[in-house]
Coordinates of C-alpha atoms and ligand atoms in Angstrom, one line a residue:
X255 CA 17.2 -3.9 -20.9
X256 CA 16.8 -1.0 -17.4
X257 CA 15.8 -1.8 -14.5
X258 CA 12.1 -0.5 -13.4
X259 CA 11.7 0.6 -9.1
X260 CA 10.7 -2.7 -8.4
X261 CA 12.6 -4.8 -10.2
X262 CA 15.5 -2.4 -8.1
X263 CA 14.4 -3.0 -5.0
X264 CA 14.3 -6.2 -5.5
X265 CA 17.7 -6.2 -6.7
X266 CA 19.1 -4.0 -4.1
X267 CA 17.0 -6.8 -0.8
X268 CA 19.7 -9.5 -2.2
X269 CA 22.6 -7.6 -2.6
X270 CA 21.4 -6.6 1.9
X271 CA 21.3 -10.1 2.6
X272 CA 24.7 -10.9 0.8
X273 CA 26.4 -8.3 3.0
X274 CA 25.1 -9.9 6.2
X275 CA 26.4 -13.1 4.5
X276 CA 22.9 -14.9 4.3
X277 CA 24.2 -15.3 0.8
X278 CA 27.4 -17.6 -1.0
X279 CA 26.3 -17.5 -3.4
X280 CA 26.4 -13.6 -4.1
X281 CA 29.9 -13.0 -2.7
X282 CA 31.6 -15.4 -6.0
X283 CA 30.3 -12.7 -8.6
X284 CA 32.5 -10.5 -7.0
X285 CA 35.2 -13.4 -8.1
X286 CA 34.3 -12.8 -11.5
X287 CA 31.6 -15.3 -12.9
X288 CA 29.9 -15.2 -15.5
X289 CA 25.9 -13.6 -15.3
X290 CA 23.5 -15.0 -17.4
X291 CA 20.2 -13.5 -17.2
X292 CA 17.0 -15.0 -18.2
X293 CA 13.4 -13.8 -18.1
X294 CA 10.8 -15.2 -17.4
X295 CA 7.2 -14.4 -17.5
X296 CA 4.3 -16.4 -15.7
X297 CA 1.1 -16.2 -17.6
X298 CA -1.8 -17.7 -18.7
X299 CA -1.8 -18.4 -22.4
X300 CA -4.1 -20.6 -25.3
X301 CA -2.1 -23.5 -26.2
X302 CA -2.2 -26.8 -28.6
X303 CA -0.1 -29.1 -28.3
X304 CA -0.5 -30.6 -31.9
X305 CA -3.4 -32.4 -30.8
X306 CA -6.5 -32.5 -29.4
X307 CA -8.7 -28.9 -28.6
X308 CA -7.2 -25.7 -27.7
X309 CA -7.3 -25.0 -23.6
X310 CA -5.5 -22.0 -21.6
X311 CA -2.8 -23.4 -19.5
X312 CA -0.2 -21.7 -17.4
X313 CA 2.9 -21.2 -18.7
X314 CA 6.4 -19.2 -18.8
X315 CA 6.5 -16.4 -21.8
X316 CA 3.8 -18.1 -23.4
X317 CA 5.0 -21.3 -24.2
X318 CA 4.8 -24.9 -22.7
X319 CA 7.3 -25.8 -21.5
X320 CA 9.3 -22.9 -20.0
X321 CA 11.9 -21.7 -22.6
X322 CA 15.9 -24.0 -21.3
X323 CA 17.9 -22.7 -19.1
X324 CA 21.1 -23.6 -20.1
X325 CA 24.1 -22.5 -18.6
X326 CA 27.7 -23.8 -17.5
X327 CA 29.0 -25.3 -14.3
X328 CA 30.6 -22.5 -12.1
X329 CA 28.1 -19.6 -13.6
X330 CA 25.7 -17.4 -12.2
X331 CA 22.1 -17.8 -13.3
X332 CA 20.3 -15.0 -13.5
X333 CA 16.1 -15.3 -13.1
X334 CA 14.1 -12.2 -13.3
X335 CA 10.6 -13.8 -12.9
X336 CA 7.7 -11.7 -13.3
X337 CA 4.2 -13.2 -12.1
X338 CA 1.1 -11.9 -14.0
X339 CA -0.6 -14.3 -13.3
X340 CA -4.0 -13.8 -10.8
X341 CA -2.1 -15.7 -7.9
X342 CA 0.9 -16.0 -6.0
X343 CA 3.9 -17.6 -7.7
X344 CA 7.9 -19.3 -7.2
X345 CA 10.3 -20.9 -8.8
X346 CA 12.2 -24.6 -7.6
X347 CA 15.4 -25.1 -9.2
X348 CA 14.5 -28.8 -8.5
X349 CA 17.8 -30.9 -7.6
X350 CA 20.0 -27.7 -7.8
X351 CA 21.6 -27.1 -4.6
X352 CA 21.2 -23.5 -4.3
X353 CA 21.1 -21.2 -1.2
X354 CA 18.0 -21.6 1.0
X355 CA 16.3 -18.0 0.3
X356 CA 16.5 -19.1 -3.7
X357 CA 14.9 -21.9 -3.5
X358 CA 11.5 -21.0 -4.5
X359 CA 9.0 -23.1 -2.2
X360 CA 6.2 -20.2 -0.5
X361 CA 6.3 -19.7 2.9
X362 CA 9.1 -22.0 3.8
X363 CA 11.5 -19.9 1.9
X364 CA 10.0 -16.9 0.7
X365 CA 6.6 -15.4 0.5
X366 CA 5.2 -16.0 -2.9
X367 CA 5.7 -13.0 -5.5
X368 CA 2.0 -11.0 -5.8
X369 CA 0.3 -10.2 -9.2
X370 CA 2.3 -7.7 -10.9
X371 CA 5.4 -8.2 -9.2
X372 CA 9.3 -9.3 -10.1
X373 CA 11.6 -11.0 -7.7
X374 CA 15.3 -11.8 -9.2
X375 CA 16.4 -15.6 -7.9
X376 CA 20.6 -15.3 -8.4
X377 CA 22.5 -18.7 -7.9
X378 CA 26.1 -20.7 -8.7
X379 CA 24.6 -23.5 -11.1
X380 CA 26.9 -26.4 -9.6
X381 CA 27.3 -29.7 -10.0
X382 CA 27.4 -30.2 -13.6
X383 CA 23.9 -32.1 -14.5
X384 CA 20.0 -32.1 -16.4
X385 CA 17.6 -30.4 -13.9
X386 CA 14.1 -28.5 -14.3
X387 CA 12.8 -25.8 -13.1
X388 CA 9.2 -25.4 -11.6
X389 CA 6.6 -23.7 -9.6
X390 CA 6.1 -24.2 -6.0
X391 CA 3.1 -23.2 -5.6
X392 CA -0.4 -25.0 -5.6
X393 CA -1.5 -27.3 -8.7
X394 CA 0.7 -24.5 -11.0
X395 CA 3.5 -27.0 -11.9
X396 CA 0.2 -29.2 -13.5
X397 CA -1.2 -26.0 -15.3
X398 CA 2.2 -26.3 -17.1
X399 CA 4.9 -23.9 -15.2
X400 CA 8.0 -25.9 -16.0
X401 CA 10.7 -25.7 -18.1
X402 CA 14.6 -27.9 -18.3
X403 CA 17.8 -26.6 -16.8
X404 CA 20.5 -27.2 -17.6
X405 CA 23.9 -27.3 -16.3
X406 CA 27.1 -28.5 -18.7
X407 CA 29.8 -29.4 -17.3
X408 CA 33.2 -27.7 -18.1
X409 CA 34.7 -30.7 -20.1
X410 CA 32.5 -33.4 -20.5
X411 CA 34.5 -36.5 -21.1
X412 CA 31.8 -38.6 -23.1
X413 CA 31.8 -37.5 -26.9
X414 CA 28.2 -37.6 -29.1
X415 CA 27.0 -36.4 -31.9
X416 CA 23.5 -35.2 -30.8
X417 CA 21.6 -34.8 -28.3
X418 CA 18.1 -33.6 -27.4
X419 CA 16.1 -32.4 -24.2
X420 CA 12.7 -34.8 -23.3
X421 CA 9.7 -33.4 -21.0
X422 CA 7.6 -35.9 -21.1
X423 CA 4.7 -34.3 -19.9
X424 CA 0.7 -35.3 -18.7
X425 CA -1.6 -32.6 -19.3
X426 CA -5.0 -32.5 -19.3
X427 CA -6.3 -30.7 -21.8
X428 CA -9.1 -28.1 -20.3
X429 CA -8.9 -25.0 -19.6
X430 CA -6.8 -25.0 -16.3
X431 CA -5.3 -27.9 -16.9
X432 CA -4.6 -31.3 -14.6
X433 CA -6.6 -29.7 -11.6
X434 CA -10.0 -29.2 -13.4
X435 CA -10.1 -32.6 -14.9
X436 CA -12.6 -35.0 -14.4
X437 CA -10.5 -37.2 -11.1
X438 CA -9.1 -40.8 -11.1
X439 CA -9.0 -42.6 -8.0
X440 CA -5.9 -44.8 -7.2
X441 CA -5.6 -47.7 -8.0
X442 CA -7.0 -50.4 -4.6
X443 CA -9.0 -52.8 -3.8
X444 CA -13.1 -52.4 -3.9
X445 CA -13.6 -52.7 -0.1
X446 CA -10.5 -49.6 0.6
X447 CA -12.1 -48.0 -2.5
X448 CA -15.6 -48.0 -0.3
X449 CA -13.8 -46.8 2.9
X450 CA -12.3 -43.8 0.7
X451 CA -15.2 -42.8 -1.6
X452 CA -17.0 -42.7 2.3
X453 CA -14.2 -40.2 3.6
X454 CA -14.2 -38.1 0.4
X455 CA -17.9 -37.5 1.3
X456 CA -17.5 -36.8 4.7
X457 CA -13.7 -34.9 4.4
X458 CA -13.8 -33.5 1.1
X459 CA -15.3 -30.5 1.4
X460 CA -14.3 -27.4 0.1
X461 CA -10.6 -26.3 0.1
X462 CA -10.2 -30.6 0.0
X463 CA -7.3 -31.4 -1.8
X464 CA -8.1 -32.8 -5.3
X465 CA -7.9 -36.9 -6.5
X466 CA -5.7 -37.3 -9.4
X467 CA -7.0 -36.0 -12.3
X468 CA -8.3 -37.5 -15.4
X469 CA -5.0 -36.8 -18.5
X470 CA -5.6 -37.2 -22.1
X471 CA -2.6 -35.5 -23.7
X472 CA 1.0 -37.2 -22.6
X473 CA 3.7 -35.1 -24.5
X474 CA 7.4 -34.8 -25.5
X475 CA 8.0 -31.4 -25.5
X476 CA 4.2 -29.6 -25.6
X477 CA 3.5 -32.4 -28.5
X478 CA 1.8 -34.9 -28.9
X479 CA 2.4 -37.6 -30.9
X480 CA 2.2 -37.5 -34.4
X481 CA 2.5 -34.2 -33.7
X482 CA 5.9 -35.1 -31.3
X483 CA 9.2 -32.8 -33.3
X484 CA 10.7 -36.0 -35.0
X485 CA 14.8 -36.8 -33.5
X486 CA 16.5 -36.7 -36.6
X487 CA 19.8 -39.4 -36.5
X488 CA 22.4 -40.5 -39.1
X489 CA 23.5 -44.0 -38.8
X490 CA 26.4 -44.1 -36.3
X491 CA 25.4 -41.9 -34.1
X492 CA 25.9 -41.8 -30.9
X493 CA 23.0 -40.2 -29.6
X494 CA 22.2 -38.2 -25.7
X495 CA 19.0 -38.0 -24.9
X496 CA 18.8 -35.7 -21.5
X497 CA 14.9 -37.4 -20.2
X498 CA 13.1 -35.4 -17.5
X499 CA 9.8 -35.6 -15.2
X500 CA 8.2 -32.4 -15.3
X501 CA 4.8 -35.1 -14.9
X502 CA 2.1 -33.9 -12.1
X503 CA 1.3 -37.7 -11.3
X504 CA 2.5 -40.1 -14.3
X505 CA 5.8 -42.4 -14.0
X506 CA 6.2 -44.1 -17.1
X507 CA 7.8 -46.8 -18.2
X508 CA 10.3 -45.9 -21.6
X509 CA 11.9 -47.9 -24.6
X510 CA 13.2 -47.7 -28.1
X511 CA 12.1 -49.7 -30.2
X512 CA 14.9 -51.6 -32.0
X513 CA 17.7 -50.6 -29.0
X514 CA 18.8 -51.0 -26.2
X515 CA 19.8 -47.9 -24.1
X516 CA 22.5 -46.8 -21.8
X517 CA 22.1 -45.0 -18.6
X518 CA 25.1 -42.9 -17.8
X519 CA 24.0 -40.1 -15.4
X520 CA 20.8 -40.4 -13.1
X521 CA 19.0 -37.1 -11.3
X522 CA 22.1 -35.5 -13.3
X523 CA 25.0 -37.6 -11.4
X524 CA 27.1 -39.4 -13.2
X525 CA 27.0 -43.1 -13.2
X526 CA 29.0 -46.5 -14.8
X527 CA 27.3 -46.5 -18.0
X528 CA 24.5 -49.6 -18.0
X529 CA 22.6 -51.3 -20.2
X530 CA 18.4 -51.2 -19.9
X531 CA 15.2 -51.7 -22.1
X532 CA 13.3 -50.2 -20.1
X533 CA 13.8 -46.4 -18.3
X534 CA 11.2 -46.2 -15.4
X535 CA 10.6 -42.6 -14.7
X536 CA 9.3 -40.9 -12.1
X537 CA 7.7 -37.3 -11.8
X538 CA 10.8 -34.9 -10.7
X539 CA 13.2 -37.6 -12.4
X540 CA 15.7 -37.7 -14.8
X541 CA 17.9 -40.1 -16.7
X542 CA 20.3 -39.1 -19.2
X543 CA 20.7 -42.5 -21.4
X544 CA 22.8 -42.9 -24.9
X545 CA 22.7 -45.2 -28.1
X546 CA 24.7 -46.0 -30.7
X547 CA 22.7 -45.1 -34.0
X548 CA 23.4 -49.2 -35.5
X549 CA 20.0 -49.7 -37.1
X550 CA 18.4 -47.9 -40.1
X551 CA 14.5 -47.6 -39.7
X552 CA 11.8 -45.0 -37.9
X553 CA 11.5 -46.3 -34.7
X554 CA 9.4 -45.1 -31.3
X555 CA 10.0 -44.5 -28.0
X556 CA 7.5 -45.0 -26.2
X557 CA 5.4 -45.2 -22.6
X558 CA 4.0 -47.2 -20.6
X559 CA 2.3 -45.8 -17.7
X560 CA 2.6 -47.7 -14.8
X561 CA -0.2 -48.4 -12.6
X562 CA -2.3 -46.7 -15.0
X563 CA -2.2 -48.9 -18.0
X564 CA -1.2 -47.7 -22.0
X565 CA -0.4 -44.1 -21.7
X566 CA 0.1 -42.4 -24.8
X567 CA 3.1 -40.8 -24.3
X568 CA 5.8 -41.4 -27.4
X569 CA 7.7 -39.6 -30.3
X570 CA 8.9 -41.0 -33.7
X571 CA 13.6 -41.5 -34.0
X572 CA 14.2 -41.5 -37.3
X573 CA 17.1 -42.4 -39.7
X574 CA 17.8 -39.9 -42.4
X575 CA 16.8 -42.0 -45.9
X576 CA 14.7 -44.1 -43.8
X577 CA 11.3 -44.1 -46.2
X578 CA 8.5 -46.0 -43.7
X579 CA 5.7 -44.8 -43.0
X580 CA 5.0 -45.6 -39.6
X581 CA 7.4 -46.3 -37.0
X582 CA 8.0 -49.3 -34.9
X583 CA 6.6 -49.6 -31.8
X584 CA 8.5 -50.9 -28.6
X585 CA 6.9 -54.7 -27.8
X586 CA 7.0 -55.0 -23.9
X587 CA 6.2 -57.9 -23.6
X588 CA 9.6 -59.7 -24.3
X589 CA 12.5 -60.4 -21.8
X590 CA 13.7 -57.4 -20.8
X591 CA 16.3 -55.7 -18.9
X592 CA 15.1 -53.5 -17.0
X593 CA 18.2 -51.2 -14.5
X594 CA 17.0 -50.5 -11.3
X595 CA 18.0 -48.3 -9.0
X596 CA 20.6 -51.5 -6.9
X597 CA 21.9 -52.1 -10.4
X598 CA 23.1 -48.5 -10.7
X599 CA 27.0 -47.4 -9.6
X600 CA 28.0 -44.3 -8.7
X601 CA 30.4 -43.5 -11.5
X602 CA 33.4 -42.4 -8.9
X603 CA 33.6 -43.4 -5.2
X604 CA 33.8 -41.0 -3.2
X605 CA 35.1 -40.5 0.5
X606 CA 31.6 -41.8 3.3
X607 CA 31.9 -38.5 6.0
X608 CA 33.2 -38.9 9.3
X609 CA 33.4 -36.4 12.5
X610 CA 29.6 -35.4 12.1
X611 CA 27.1 -37.0 13.8
X612 CA 23.9 -39.2 12.9
X613 CA 20.5 -38.7 11.9
X614 CA 18.0 -41.3 11.7
X615 CA 14.1 -40.7 10.8
X616 CA 12.3 -43.1 9.4
X617 CA 9.3 -42.6 7.5
X618 CA 5.9 -43.7 7.3
X619 CA 4.7 -42.8 3.6
X620 CA 0.7 -43.7 4.1
X621 CA -3.2 -43.0 3.1
X622 CA -5.6 -42.1 5.0
X623 CA -7.8 -44.5 4.0
X624 CA -11.0 -42.6 5.1
X625 CA -9.8 -39.0 4.5
X626 CA -8.2 -37.2 1.1
X627 CA -4.9 -37.0 2.1
X628 CA -1.4 -37.8 2.1
X629 CA 0.8 -38.3 4.9
X630 CA 4.5 -38.6 6.5
X631 CA 4.4 -40.8 9.7
X632 CA 0.7 -39.9 10.4
X633 CA 1.0 -35.9 9.8
X634 CA -0.2 -33.6 7.2
X635 CA 1.7 -31.3 6.1
X636 CA 2.0 -27.9 7.3
X637 CA 1.1 -29.9 10.6
X638 CA 4.1 -31.9 10.1
X639 CA 7.5 -33.2 11.6
X640 CA 10.5 -30.9 11.0
X641 CA 13.3 -33.0 11.6
X642 CA 16.8 -32.0 12.5
X643 CA 19.8 -32.1 11.5
X644 CA 23.3 -29.9 12.6
X645 CA 25.5 -29.1 10.1
X646 CA 27.5 -31.9 8.1
X647 CA 25.5 -34.3 9.7
X648 CA 25.0 -37.7 8.1
X649 CA 21.3 -38.3 7.7
X650 CA 19.2 -41.2 7.0
X651 CA 15.7 -41.1 5.8
X652 CA 14.5 -44.8 6.1
X653 CA 11.0 -44.9 4.4
X654 CA 8.3 -47.4 4.8
X655 CA 5.2 -47.5 2.3
X656 CA 2.5 -48.3 4.0
X657 CA 0.2 -47.5 1.0
X658 CA -1.4 -48.6 -2.5
X659 CA 0.7 -46.0 -4.4
X660 CA 4.6 -45.5 -5.5
X661 CA 5.6 -42.3 -4.0
X662 CA 8.5 -40.8 -5.7
X663 CA 10.4 -38.4 -2.5
X664 CA 12.2 -35.0 -3.5
X665 CA 14.6 -33.5 -1.1
X666 CA 15.3 -30.1 -1.4
X667 CA 19.2 -28.6 -1.1
X668 CA 20.7 -32.0 -0.9
X669 CA 21.7 -34.3 -2.6
X670 CA 21.4 -38.2 -1.1
X671 CA 22.8 -41.2 -1.1
X672 CA 20.5 -45.0 -1.9
X673 CA 21.7 -47.3 0.5
X674 CA 23.0 -50.4 -1.2
X675 CA 23.3 -53.3 1.3
X676 CA 24.5 -54.8 -1.2
X677 CA 27.5 -52.6 -2.7
X678 CA 30.4 -51.0 -1.2
X679 CA 29.4 -47.7 0.7
X680 CA 32.1 -45.5 -1.4
X681 CA 29.5 -46.7 -5.1
X682 CA 26.0 -45.7 -3.6
X683 CA 23.9 -44.1 -6.4
X684 CA 23.7 -39.5 -5.7
X685 CA 19.5 -38.8 -6.6
X686 CA 17.4 -36.9 -5.4
X687 CA 13.9 -38.2 -6.2
X688 CA 13.8 -42.0 -5.3
X689 CA 10.7 -43.9 -6.6
X690 CA 9.9 -45.8 -2.6
X691 CA 7.3 -48.5 -4.4
X692 CA 3.7 -49.3 -2.8
X693 CA 4.3 -52.0 0.2
X694 CA 8.6 -50.9 0.1
X695 CA 11.1 -50.1 2.3
X696 CA 13.8 -48.3 1.0
X697 CA 17.0 -46.3 3.1
X698 CA 18.8 -42.6 1.8
X699 CA 21.3 -40.6 3.5
X700 CA 23.0 -37.2 3.2
X701 CA 25.1 -34.8 4.3
X702 CA 23.4 -31.5 6.0
X703 CA 25.5 -29.6 4.3
X704 CA 23.1 -26.8 3.3
X705 CA 22.3 -24.8 6.1
X706 CA 18.3 -23.9 5.7
X707 CA 14.9 -24.8 6.1
X708 CA 14.1 -27.4 3.0
X709 CA 10.9 -29.1 2.1
X710 CA 10.7 -33.1 1.8
X711 CA 8.3 -34.4 0.1
X712 CA 6.1 -36.3 -2.5
X713 CA 6.8 -35.3 -6.4
X714 CA 3.3 -36.3 -7.1
X715 CA 2.2 -32.9 -6.8
X716 CA -1.6 -34.2 -6.0
X717 CA 0.0 -36.1 -3.0
X718 CA 2.3 -33.0 -1.9
X719 CA -0.6 -31.1 -1.9
X720 CA -2.8 -33.2 -0.2
X721 CA -0.8 -33.8 3.0
X722 CA 2.4 -36.0 1.9
X723 CA 5.3 -33.6 2.8
X724 CA 7.4 -32.1 6.0
X725 CA 10.6 -30.0 6.6
X726 CA 13.9 -30.6 7.4
X727 CA 15.9 -27.7 9.6
X728 CA 20.3 -28.1 8.8
X729 CA 21.9 -25.9 11.5
Ligands
C2O896 CU1 10.7 -30.1 -7.7 CU2 9.5 -29.9 -3.8 O1 10.0 -30.2 -5.8
CU897 CU1 2.6 -40.0 -3.5

């Protein structure tokens, strides 16, 4: 397929970056790596989730979720993105530590791609794992601009018979999606609520950030149950599920009826396999789980929405040859195994770095009770702090959540390790997104080894847009 002039100019600009040494990803192209090219067009399209009304969403290539990008570790991903939206857009490769100019944060790592323009993203796919890609402009993520991104290991140590990728999605089924829906308010006491409403009246003029929407379409891979595609298994199968949450404002507790799940990877990174009944997954998180199909029947994998009540996210798992009409739902009230972050251990020990300096950054997560803003250390993006680190410094972020909601905090360009005071440091797990529960204290630590200015924010999209973000400069 030929380049048009604009695409050619884009590619030429990138080649220029490589010769000035700004972009290490491109140099390795010369080393004869395989390049996998994907073409994505961002455009509005009418969609239907198999239940409920058809409505206008934002899509990649006319579908939700966007097409799966699946490559092998070490290959070069090249995405030619054409913007047919009326607004600017970008793509962020959530979780993958790409070179900074490829990170897709508007006004931080690149200018938003203007309507009608094309941009070429290109970077090496490393390390292996389960990721997602999504727009990083405004509320576009909650209007449908996301898709799965899978980097397969060169050799997979784990044997399984079937693998399914499940995107867990919260939809408002109205033209324009989440930002056009009815609003809901954080769960909190009446006094707080009154304060907040007063604030909204005062501050809530034009351009004020939106409260979270009321969702009415909890979908898996773009389908609402029972229109979801049934997962067909055979007795004796080892089944792997790659659970990915592109949801904008919903945390789920997931459970598969009739089976216990084994978590093998968090945010794409291997852990010591651990059994659980319930998997809690926040916005931007990924869990790879496995189960053995040893209990023939028709079962539901279903979620409870944390904090807001019953959600309706579900999908059927059906054994070959089973006749049962209706699948059995999981119960959430018995005595359940619930693996928390602190129960998890890294699959392999690592060597904590020595040498580099140490930085300590307290991150107070709070809420302007009298304003519609969400803050880190009392500041609202873009008038936020800039955290600084020299290359290879160890950086600790000490979160303190002084607000009535959980915040899945996400750092770009790096994996961090969850500081687990009860555990040998060499087994701290690696993640890129971590839920900080209300009134919780929690620390993460990482080596600042990816130069550039990186976005750091709450992955509740409505909190992010309402200011809960800052940035980290690695020099
Ligand atoms: Cu998944 Cu800053 O994003
Ligand atoms: Cu938040």
